[in-house]
Amino acid sequence: MSTFFRPALSMLALMTLITGVAYPLVVTGIAQVAFPEQANGSLIYDAAGKVRGSQLIAQSFSGDEWFHSRPSAGAFATVASGASNLSPSNPALAARITEDANKASVPGQGPVPLALLTTSGSGLDPHLPPSAVIYQAARVAAARQLPLDKVQGLIEASTDRPLIGPPVVNVLALNQALNELPSAQRNAQL
């Protein structure tokens, strides 16, 4: 019987060392050398060097001075991320969309972009299409007492244009860029 257990236990120990220790260490080492920013979570830092979030995970912003992300079914919690799975005929979904549309509506701007009313599959998508961000620009500019063209310039500078796929804006990175504007620059063009 020991003739069966010894090779099996030896193989278990060897495979545990290879797949549980060696392989993760090699992959982590390669990632740290080749892609250090991504391997460490694609973190966003403020001017003081404090971590403000990740480029990969949306955050909730409230108040007129911030660009708002798309709604989250999981309250932007990474543990509870996911979709609400409410059907289009569900009254709770219709009520949530109506409430969000009333909150996001900007007089004179036309209908609220769909991206500001619908959740993403993960509930943590940090990106919005530029049209949804531009829709919010006048509100943010007025709340921050910034010229609208300055805010639109920040939106343009924050727009990512991938090789494949539509352009997107990372809302957290855009809000961070807004926050880092010097106060003299904010009021110079008023």
XYZ file of C-alpha atoms in Angstrom:
190
model
C 0.000 0.000 0.000
C 2.891 2.378 0.778
C 4.069 1.889 -2.787
C 0.961 3.809 -3.864
C 1.002 6.534 -1.193
C 4.649 7.543 -1.397
C 4.573 8.534 -5.119
C 1.151 10.169 -4.658
C 2.296 12.241 -1.667
C 5.542 13.115 -3.422
C 3.602 14.302 -6.472
C 1.203 16.268 -4.241
C 4.112 18.003 -2.494
C 5.890 18.710 -5.788
C 2.781 20.109 -7.498
C 1.938 22.180 -4.406
C 5.407 23.731 -4.513
C 5.243 24.336 -8.261
C 1.672 25.634 -8.572
C 1.240 27.082 -5.088
C 4.621 28.715 -4.522
C 6.937 28.836 -7.545
C 4.414 29.766 -10.244
C 2.737 32.600 -8.246
C 6.144 34.024 -7.296
C 7.385 33.949 -10.907
C 4.190 35.533 -12.278
C 4.187 38.192 -9.535
C 7.846 38.966 -10.213
C 7.280 39.304 -13.953
C 4.228 41.524 -13.338
C 6.149 43.770 -10.938
C 8.944 44.238 -13.478
C 6.887 44.510 -16.677
C 3.681 46.192 -15.399
C 4.317 47.646 -11.922
C 1.397 50.096 -11.956
C -1.161 47.494 -13.046
C 0.275 44.792 -10.765
C -0.249 47.094 -7.795
C -3.887 47.909 -8.565
C -3.696 50.851 -11.012
C -3.941 53.253 -8.085
C -4.732 56.960 -8.399
C -2.829 59.302 -6.065
C -3.547 62.916 -5.154
C -0.940 65.689 -5.154
C 0.067 64.775 -1.581
C 0.739 61.162 -2.586
C -2.342 59.763 -0.828
C -4.198 56.920 -2.558
C -7.608 58.129 -3.760
C -8.790 54.983 -5.519
C -8.146 52.683 -8.428
C -8.521 53.392 -12.126
C -10.367 50.071 -12.331
C -13.111 50.626 -9.731
C -15.814 53.300 -9.761
C -16.587 55.412 -6.731
C -19.739 57.180 -5.662
C -19.705 60.961 -6.009
C -22.514 63.179 -4.796
C -22.837 66.910 -5.048
C -22.960 69.219 -8.015
C -19.205 69.877 -7.925
C -18.391 66.310 -9.017
C -18.919 64.283 -12.138
C -21.119 61.339 -11.205
C -20.440 57.734 -12.191
C -23.081 55.413 -13.539
C -25.335 53.911 -10.838
C -24.159 50.807 -8.989
C -26.426 47.928 -8.006
C -23.986 47.035 -5.213
C -23.431 50.536 -3.771
C -19.878 50.536 -5.231
C -18.841 47.753 -2.823
C -16.299 45.403 -4.363
C -17.469 42.436 -2.289
C -21.098 42.838 -3.341
C -20.386 43.808 -6.938
C -22.716 42.674 -9.657
C -25.884 43.552 -11.468
C -29.286 43.907 -9.831
C -30.762 41.307 -12.192
C -34.065 43.195 -12.263
C -36.059 42.564 -15.419
C -37.064 45.494 -17.637
C -40.672 44.999 -16.500
C -39.808 45.168 -12.784
C -41.434 48.194 -11.073
C -38.418 48.581 -8.749
C -36.123 49.061 -11.760
C -38.501 51.581 -13.327
C -38.691 53.506 -10.031
C -34.893 53.557 -9.670
C -34.389 54.760 -13.235
C -37.037 57.480 -12.809
C -35.416 58.630 -9.563
C -31.936 58.637 -11.134
C -33.229 60.506 -14.203
C -34.775 63.192 -11.990
C -31.506 63.571 -10.038
C -29.292 63.666 -13.138
C -31.534 65.860 -15.274
C -30.026 69.209 -16.232
C -32.534 71.817 -17.446
C -31.967 72.715 -21.081
C -29.607 69.784 -21.721
C -32.117 67.381 -23.237
C -32.665 63.790 -22.129
C -30.309 62.214 -19.614
C -27.748 59.938 -21.327
C -28.506 56.265 -20.842
C -25.104 55.606 -19.239
C -26.126 57.776 -16.260
C -29.239 55.650 -15.710
C -28.067 52.081 -16.289
C -25.762 50.027 -14.118
C -22.847 48.080 -15.521
C -22.642 44.310 -15.239
C -20.137 44.511 -12.389
C -21.586 47.603 -10.752
C -18.033 48.957 -10.557
C -17.353 50.244 -14.080
C -15.337 53.469 -13.667
C -15.854 54.662 -17.241
C -18.555 56.696 -18.941
C -18.898 57.638 -22.582
C -17.801 61.239 -23.231
C -21.402 62.260 -24.015
C -22.500 61.335 -20.468
C -19.641 63.352 -18.976
C -20.208 66.354 -21.253
C -23.874 66.302 -20.184
C -22.707 67.005 -16.611
C -20.097 69.650 -17.521
C -22.281 72.755 -17.109
C -23.445 71.649 -13.645
C -19.881 70.946 -12.483
C -18.535 74.194 -13.966
C -21.238 76.247 -12.236
C -20.771 74.496 -8.880
C -16.988 74.972 -8.991
C -17.167 78.466 -10.492
C -15.015 77.376 -13.405
C -15.326 78.450 -17.024
C -17.200 75.817 -19.006
C -14.425 75.626 -21.615
C -11.896 74.788 -18.843
C -14.084 71.876 -17.672
C -14.607 70.716 -21.254
C -10.835 70.836 -21.771
C -10.342 68.583 -18.738
C -12.926 66.180 -20.147
C -11.106 66.105 -23.479
C -7.751 65.542 -21.752
C -9.263 62.738 -19.640
C -10.869 60.928 -22.580
C -9.222 57.604 -23.410
C -9.417 56.530 -27.037
C -8.554 52.836 -27.156
C -7.443 51.195 -30.364
C -10.551 49.018 -30.270
C -13.806 50.236 -28.759
C -15.457 53.583 -28.153
C -13.822 56.468 -26.286
C -14.358 56.506 -22.517
C -13.703 58.817 -19.573
C -12.544 57.530 -16.185
C -14.768 59.506 -13.787
C -12.481 59.116 -10.760
C -9.443 60.344 -12.709
C -11.462 63.280 -14.094
C -12.678 64.276 -10.618
C -9.108 64.012 -9.344
C -7.931 66.311 -12.159
C -10.673 68.789 -11.214
C -9.579 68.696 -7.603
C -5.952 69.389 -8.501
C -6.689 72.623 -10.362
C -4.959 75.485 -8.563
C -7.438 77.942 -7.037
C -5.835 80.853 -8.935
C -6.452 79.018 -12.201
C -10.071 78.390 -11.190
C -10.874 82.069 -10.728
C -8.519 83.618 -13.308
C -10.909 83.181 -16.212
C -14.178 84.142 -14.471
